């Protein structure tokens, strides 16, 4: 019946597809943004524990420690090794005189723990060369690209051997790496800890984190408790630190509310468009439904006919919407758009679409159940 009325069929299809597109796309962007908040922790899988000031609320909330804290952590029983890590914002001066704030990561000079996950050019060991820094690929091709001779000339990607100026200090690019984009999307520059101390503005305390490995025969939670008791610092496993960071953004920013409202409006739009269109379709076909009832069709049979039609529209529309959302992820690949769609998002979208079709069916069914077969004869 519904397929015979192309206008209403495509209107319902549009409503379901639009709902699935909005819900899938907005949910995926929200998850992508939350993933970027913990991108640096994700790229640093080596330590068992991240040790930091107890007041730290998320990974970019740097509260520097005294260098002596590193020695205290190393002295805790059960700690296999502990290395310093610097993480801070430093301005880079580009060749055209403009400035770009960069996220500088200072790695332990001896071990280079917490280095970039993937090297594209050069090697991590090249950081031991004089004034060496490694720049992330996105920044080398974008924000730190070398400007052309004139404003109309295209920028040239930053290459190995190019020179940067970090806080009035000379730095030579010795490698290009691929790192997970961060929430603030600032260029990421890796260097050694001692060199980062030279690049960073002078402060009394510059140590951002202590990365610690726990001995194999020790329990990680017990060692974390021991570190807290003996040093007064907080010690988190990578998963705990990710949870702390995500909870901060969920609790202290408007991101969840904004995306939640978008997803909720998408659901309501779907209910309104599909419900109103299908209800109108039922009203237009009351005569034919009355004929079916006069011929002996039961309410259950008519209900099955209605649910079959709404399910068909829901399945096609849901597939179209999720397909368009997936196309967005392909188009936006390697761009600033944060898009990450785990398998739970399509499942939840499909369930929401099924709920919309169920609500639509129930709203329309009420009219059908009240239908008297005699309407066929009164209208003739």
mmCIF file with all atom_site columns, C-alpha atoms in Angstrom, residues 88-90 92 100-104 135-136 138-140 142-144 182 184-189:
data_model
loop_
_atom_site.group_PDB
_atom_site.id
_atom_site.type_symbol
_atom_site.label_atom_id
_atom_site.label_alt_id
_atom_site.label_comp_id
_atom_site.label_asym_id
_atom_site.label_entity_id
_atom_site.label_seq_id
_atom_site.pdbx_PDB_ins_code
_atom_site.Cartn_x
_atom_site.Cartn_y
_atom_site.Cartn_z
_atom_site.occupancy
_atom_site.B_iso_or_equiv
_atom_site.pdbx_formal_charge
_atom_site.auth_seq_id
_atom_site.auth_comp_id
_atom_site.auth_asym_id
_atom_site.auth_atom_id
_atom_site.pdbx_PDB_model_num
ATOM 1  C CA . UNK A 1 88  ? 53.647 22.355 27.791 1.00 0.00 ? 88  UNK A CA 1
ATOM 2  C CA . UNK A 1 89  ? 52.691 25.070 25.324 1.00 0.00 ? 89  UNK A CA 1
ATOM 3  C CA . UNK A 1 90  ? 55.535 26.943 23.645 1.00 0.00 ? 90  UNK A CA 1
ATOM 4  C CA . UNK A 1 92  ? 57.040 28.688 17.593 1.00 0.00 ? 92  UNK A CA 1
ATOM 5  C CA . UNK A 1 100 ? 52.075 29.365 16.368 1.00 0.00 ? 100 UNK A CA 1
ATOM 6  C CA . UNK A 1 101 ? 51.492 27.861 19.795 1.00 0.00 ? 101 UNK A CA 1
ATOM 7  C CA . UNK A 1 102 ? 52.763 24.283 19.890 1.00 0.00 ? 102 UNK A CA 1
ATOM 8  C CA . UNK A 1 103 ? 52.345 21.403 22.293 1.00 0.00 ? 103 UNK A CA 1
ATOM 9  C CA . UNK A 1 104 ? 55.940 20.480 23.176 1.00 0.00 ? 104 UNK A CA 1
ATOM 10 C CA . UNK A 1 135 ? 57.086 17.343 14.334 1.00 0.00 ? 135 UNK A CA 1
ATOM 11 C CA . UNK A 1 136 ? 53.768 15.615 13.832 1.00 0.00 ? 136 UNK A CA 1
ATOM 12 C CA . UNK A 1 138 ? 49.467 17.136 10.424 1.00 0.00 ? 138 UNK A CA 1
ATOM 13 C CA . UNK A 1 139 ? 51.363 20.177 11.719 1.00 0.00 ? 139 UNK A CA 1
ATOM 14 C CA . UNK A 1 140 ? 54.182 19.757 9.192  1.00 0.00 ? 140 UNK A CA 1
ATOM 15 C CA . UNK A 1 142 ? 49.426 22.503 7.945  1.00 0.00 ? 142 UNK A CA 1
ATOM 16 C CA . UNK A 1 143 ? 50.033 24.962 10.747 1.00 0.00 ? 143 UNK A CA 1
ATOM 17 C CA . UNK A 1 144 ? 53.840 24.728 10.644 1.00 0.00 ? 144 UNK A CA 1
ATOM 18 C CA . UNK A 1 182 ? 44.552 16.313 20.301 1.00 0.00 ? 182 UNK A CA 1
ATOM 19 C CA . UNK A 1 184 ? 43.023 21.542 20.911 1.00 0.00 ? 184 UNK A CA 1
ATOM 20 C CA . UNK A 1 185 ? 44.492 20.485 17.537 1.00 0.00 ? 185 UNK A CA 1
ATOM 21 C CA . UNK A 1 186 ? 47.779 22.241 18.219 1.00 0.00 ? 186 UNK A CA 1
ATOM 22 C CA . UNK A 1 187 ? 50.995 21.128 16.519 1.00 0.00 ? 187 UNK A CA 1
ATOM 23 C CA . UNK A 1 188 ? 52.845 18.471 18.517 1.00 0.00 ? 188 UNK A CA 1
ATOM 24 C CA . UNK A 1 189 ? 56.617 18.750 18.778 1.00 0.00 ? 189 UNK A CA 1
#
